[in-house]
Tab-separated table of C-alpha atoms in Angstrom:
chain	number	residue	atom	x	y	z
A	24	UNK	CA	-30.751	21.273	6.103
A	25	UNK	CA	-31.620	24.453	7.679
A	26	UNK	CA	-28.995	25.698	10.272
A	27	UNK	CA	-31.308	28.173	11.691
A	28	UNK	CA	-35.187	27.416	12.512
A	29	UNK	CA	-38.064	28.941	14.138
A	30	UNK	CA	-41.356	28.262	15.906
A	31	UNK	CA	-44.067	29.386	15.355
A	32	UNK	CA	-44.320	30.167	11.270
A	33	UNK	CA	-46.681	32.127	11.478
A	34	UNK	CA	-48.871	33.035	15.207
A	35	UNK	CA	-52.379	35.131	15.871
A	36	UNK	CA	-52.803	36.270	19.629
A	37	UNK	CA	-55.061	38.144	21.639
A	38	UNK	CA	-54.096	41.585	23.434
A	39	UNK	CA	-52.821	40.590	27.021
A	40	UNK	CA	-51.605	37.233	26.298
A	41	UNK	CA	-48.339	35.263	26.895
A	42	UNK	CA	-46.545	34.334	23.332
A	43	UNK	CA	-43.410	32.404	23.019
A	44	UNK	CA	-41.288	32.971	19.775
A	45	UNK	CA	-38.749	29.292	19.725
A	46	UNK	CA	-35.208	29.549	17.553
A	47	UNK	CA	-33.284	26.722	17.508
A	48	UNK	CA	-29.498	26.611	15.491
A	49	UNK	CA	-27.398	23.895	14.689
A	50	UNK	CA	-24.149	26.016	13.376
A	51	UNK	CA	-22.527	25.950	17.408
A	52	UNK	CA	-22.827	29.000	17.495
A	53	UNK	CA	-22.692	31.253	20.659
A	54	UNK	CA	-24.440	33.808	20.187
A	55	UNK	CA	-27.884	35.194	19.009
A	56	UNK	CA	-30.522	37.544	18.009
A	57	UNK	CA	-34.036	38.604	17.811
A	58	UNK	CA	-34.732	40.450	15.070
A	59	UNK	CA	-38.362	41.967	13.781
A	60	UNK	CA	-38.225	43.256	10.678
A	61	UNK	CA	-41.362	46.699	10.317
A	62	UNK	CA	-41.577	48.625	6.965
A	63	UNK	CA	-39.980	51.599	7.164
A	64	UNK	CA	-37.290	50.341	10.143
A	65	UNK	CA	-35.681	47.286	8.679
A	66	UNK	CA	-34.233	44.970	11.137
A	67	UNK	CA	-34.590	45.923	14.584
A	68	UNK	CA	-32.431	43.917	17.402
A	69	UNK	CA	-34.662	43.278	20.321
A	70	UNK	CA	-32.222	41.246	22.802
A	71	UNK	CA	-29.361	38.877	22.524
A	72	UNK	CA	-27.140	36.479	23.812
A	73	UNK	CA	-23.170	35.318	23.822
A	74	UNK	CA	-23.996	32.161	25.144
A	75	UNK	CA	-26.190	29.342	27.679
A	76	UNK	CA	-27.643	31.637	29.747
A	77	UNK	CA	-26.848	35.145	29.314
A	78	UNK	CA	-29.424	37.885	27.514
A	79	UNK	CA	-28.599	41.344	26.732
A	80	UNK	CA	-30.957	44.455	25.883
A	81	UNK	CA	-30.542	45.127	22.153
A	82	UNK	CA	-31.636	48.474	21.166
A	83	UNK	CA	-35.705	47.746	21.391
A	84	UNK	CA	-36.324	45.280	24.551
A	85	UNK	CA	-39.265	46.933	25.828
A	86	UNK	CA	-41.936	45.002	26.087
A	87	UNK	CA	-39.757	42.144	25.460
A	88	UNK	CA	-37.750	39.012	27.624
A	89	UNK	CA	-35.749	36.446	26.186
A	90	UNK	CA	-34.656	33.387	27.522
A	91	UNK	CA	-31.316	31.493	26.350
A	92	UNK	CA	-31.501	28.327	28.389
A	93	UNK	CA	-29.035	26.297	26.031
A	94	UNK	CA	-26.297	26.845	22.944
A	95	UNK	CA	-29.054	25.778	20.815
A	96	UNK	CA	-32.450	27.392	22.020
A	97	UNK	CA	-32.795	31.066	22.295
A	98	UNK	CA	-36.592	32.046	22.625
A	99	UNK	CA	-37.790	35.549	22.849
A	100	UNK	CA	-41.306	36.527	25.057
A	101	UNK	CA	-43.660	38.654	25.505
A	102	UNK	CA	-45.668	38.775	28.325
A	103	UNK	CA	-48.472	41.060	27.329
A	104	UNK	CA	-48.402	41.461	24.130
A	105	UNK	CA	-49.891	44.126	22.068
A	106	UNK	CA	-51.076	44.814	18.722
A	107	UNK	CA	-47.811	47.308	18.221
A	108	UNK	CA	-45.905	43.864	18.758
A	109	UNK	CA	-47.959	42.875	15.254
A	110	UNK	CA	-44.499	42.401	13.247
A	111	UNK	CA	-42.097	38.969	11.504
A	112	UNK	CA	-39.819	38.409	14.139
A	113	UNK	CA	-36.417	36.902	13.268
A	114	UNK	CA	-33.968	34.598	14.807
A	115	UNK	CA	-29.689	34.692	14.152
A	116	UNK	CA	-26.932	33.143	14.948
A	117	UNK	CA	-23.501	34.182	14.871
A	118	UNK	CA	-20.477	32.661	16.331
A	119	UNK	CA	-18.217	34.101	18.468
A	120	UNK	CA	-15.566	36.716	17.784
A	121	UNK	CA	-17.629	36.218	14.033
A	122	UNK	CA	-19.155	39.059	12.819
A	123	UNK	CA	-21.599	37.476	10.204
A	124	UNK	CA	-25.261	36.865	11.308
A	125	UNK	CA	-27.166	33.757	10.004
A	126	UNK	CA	-30.442	34.383	9.841
A	127	UNK	CA	-33.855	31.482	10.274
A	128	UNK	CA	-37.192	32.081	7.868
A	129	UNK	CA	-39.349	34.056	10.325
A	130	UNK	CA	-42.223	34.141	12.470
A	131	UNK	CA	-45.178	36.030	10.954
A	132	UNK	CA	-46.842	37.392	14.312
A	133	UNK	CA	-50.408	39.309	14.231
A	134	UNK	CA	-51.669	40.349	17.583
A	135	UNK	CA	-55.382	41.222	17.658
B	6	UNK	CA	-23.797	57.040	17.953
B	7	UNK	CA	-23.595	54.390	14.957
B	8	UNK	CA	-25.423	54.091	11.760
B	9	UNK	CA	-26.806	53.467	8.633
B	10	UNK	CA	-28.471	55.107	6.145
B	11	UNK	CA	-29.579	53.332	2.972
B	12	UNK	CA	-31.470	53.909	-0.358
B	13	UNK	CA	-35.665	54.764	0.975
B	14	UNK	CA	-37.547	51.637	-1.740
B	15	UNK	CA	-38.942	51.322	-3.531
B	16	UNK	CA	-37.318	50.376	-6.640
B	17	UNK	CA	-38.487	49.372	-9.900
B	18	UNK	CA	-35.833	48.447	-12.847
B	19	UNK	CA	-36.471	46.874	-15.918
B	20	UNK	CA	-34.204	43.720	-16.587
B	21	UNK	CA	-31.104	44.649	-17.991
B	22	UNK	CA	-30.583	48.001	-16.806
B	23	UNK	CA	-27.663	48.920	-13.828
B	24	UNK	CA	-28.650	49.278	-10.111
B	25	UNK	CA	-27.537	51.482	-7.923
B	26	UNK	CA	-28.706	51.510	-3.925
B	27	UNK	CA	-26.895	54.338	-1.435
B	28	UNK	CA	-26.210	54.159	1.346
B	29	UNK	CA	-23.798	56.048	4.093
B	30	UNK	CA	-22.730	54.904	8.054
B	31	UNK	CA	-21.955	56.693	10.720
B	32	UNK	CA	-19.869	55.184	13.548
B	33	UNK	CA	-16.530	56.162	15.404
B	34	UNK	CA	-15.012	52.744	15.366
B	35	UNK	CA	-13.753	50.717	12.648
B	36	UNK	CA	-16.271	49.511	10.867
B	37	UNK	CA	-16.944	46.029	9.238
B	38	UNK	CA	-20.230	46.886	6.625
B	39	UNK	CA	-22.467	44.280	4.621
B	40	UNK	CA	-24.889	44.209	1.906
B	41	UNK	CA	-27.242	41.472	3.012
B	42	UNK	CA	-30.523	40.471	0.547
B	43	UNK	CA	-33.586	38.671	1.462
B	44	UNK	CA	-36.207	37.222	-1.036
B	45	UNK	CA	-39.821	36.716	-0.742
B	46	UNK	CA	-41.021	34.608	2.502
B	47	UNK	CA	-37.053	33.622	3.960
B	48	UNK	CA	-35.304	35.645	6.297
B	49	UNK	CA	-32.175	38.046	5.160
B	50	UNK	CA	-29.442	36.329	3.746
B	51	UNK	CA	-25.702	37.507	3.854
B	52	UNK	CA	-24.663	38.950	-0.007
B	53	UNK	CA	-21.034	40.124	0.987
B	54	UNK	CA	-18.526	41.777	3.599
B	55	UNK	CA	-15.878	44.313	3.348
B	56	UNK	CA	-14.022	44.040	6.470
B	57	UNK	CA	-11.360	47.277	5.074
B	58	UNK	CA	-11.269	50.768	3.240
B	59	UNK	CA	-11.066	50.754	-0.253
B	60	UNK	CA	-11.702	46.855	-1.031
B	61	UNK	CA	-14.133	45.725	-2.655
B	62	UNK	CA	-16.936	43.438	-2.399
B	63	UNK	CA	-18.839	41.449	-4.615
B	64	UNK	CA	-21.405	38.035	-5.188
B	65	UNK	CA	-23.885	37.120	-7.375
B	66	UNK	CA	-22.756	40.149	-10.328
B	67	UNK	CA	-23.474	42.803	-6.812
B	68	UNK	CA	-20.307	44.728	-6.093
B	69	UNK	CA	-19.677	47.167	-3.837
B	70	UNK	CA	-17.104	49.552	-2.185
B	71	UNK	CA	-16.535	50.498	1.502
B	72	UNK	CA	-15.352	54.535	0.599
B	73	UNK	CA	-13.764	55.467	4.418
B	74	UNK	CA	-13.542	59.462	3.204
B	75	UNK	CA	-16.770	59.167	2.396
B	76	UNK	CA	-18.256	57.130	4.523
B	77	UNK	CA	-20.319	55.386	1.885
B	78	UNK	CA	-20.853	51.612	0.732
B	79	UNK	CA	-22.963	51.435	-1.973
B	80	UNK	CA	-23.993	48.866	-3.514
B	81	UNK	CA	-24.516	48.288	-7.803
B	82	UNK	CA	-25.020	45.783	-10.406
B	83	UNK	CA	-24.359	46.450	-14.236
B	84	UNK	CA	-27.239	44.081	-15.318
B	85	UNK	CA	-30.103	43.588	-13.058
B	86	UNK	CA	-32.320	40.034	-13.714
B	87	UNK	CA	-35.873	39.396	-12.617
B	88	UNK	CA	-34.306	36.963	-9.938
B	89	UNK	CA	-32.723	39.934	-8.233
B	90	UNK	CA	-35.940	41.024	-7.099
B	91	UNK	CA	-35.615	41.384	-3.040
B	92	UNK	CA	-35.409	43.321	-0.248
B	93	UNK	CA	-31.238	44.941	-0.020
B	94	UNK	CA	-29.951	45.894	3.565
B	95	UNK	CA	-27.028	47.434	4.306
B	96	UNK	CA	-25.550	46.647	7.972
B	97	UNK	CA	-22.717	48.322	9.926
B	98	UNK	CA	-20.956	45.523	12.149
B	99	UNK	CA	-20.797	47.326	15.915
B	100	UNK	CA	-18.490	45.391	18.176
B	101	UNK	CA	-17.906	45.651	21.950
B	102	UNK	CA	-17.981	42.996	25.527
B	103	UNK	CA	-17.851	39.184	24.581
B	104	UNK	CA	-18.847	39.743	21.407
B	105	UNK	CA	-20.369	41.815	18.644
B	106	UNK	CA	-23.838	43.936	16.703
B	107	UNK	CA	-25.709	44.371	13.886
B	108	UNK	CA	-26.882	48.027	12.761
B	109	UNK	CA	-28.929	47.578	10.209
B	110	UNK	CA	-30.421	50.606	7.280
B	111	UNK	CA	-34.091	50.264	6.304
B	112	UNK	CA	-33.694	47.882	3.525
B	113	UNK	CA	-34.688	48.930	-0.100
B	114	UNK	CA	-37.102	46.873	-1.650
B	115	UNK	CA	-35.725	46.235	-5.206
B	116	UNK	CA	-38.371	45.089	-8.302
B	117	UNK	CA	-37.020	43.829	-11.488
B	118	UNK	CA	-39.341	43.299	-14.140
B	119	UNK	CA	-38.964	41.441	-17.128
């Protein structure tokens, strides 16, 4: 059974609209991460969290917010979506003090 | 700063031929290095990790030796199969604060023809 799930799997949004991407993990991991994947850039870290109630900025946080309301859930929020945010977004989890990360299946976002 | 550089793709090979994907890294920390693989339509998954210099990691016929002097961690397989077609990412673990992060390379798309 999949331990990291993401919803929705596909999303079409309009420029200026609000988009929320959700991630749930059943690994009981403290750490969770949001990445975007673009050709030529690989996986780039947007936001991450070391536990419920905490969020940290990653390498490319501009235009994104994150929310970690519980151990299991981590959301990525685009308050004002732009076409440049069209991408595939991956969520991952990792155990406290552990460096291996476990990824979800991804969300494909198209901003028109 | 911390960075990872790997072979630009895509790479196309015939079944039974050998593969090398180059990866080099830069960091002031003592690195732990990973290779992740991403099959079509899926998220990346761990192929293997190597936490110590001059040690070898391996899985599914793939292997890589972490060369501290050359700051390299090249992925190799002696005989690729069509099922190995995927994107391969080299990654470097960065430790600090309350936890850790991974820095990924740009990925190398491998296509294996039967």
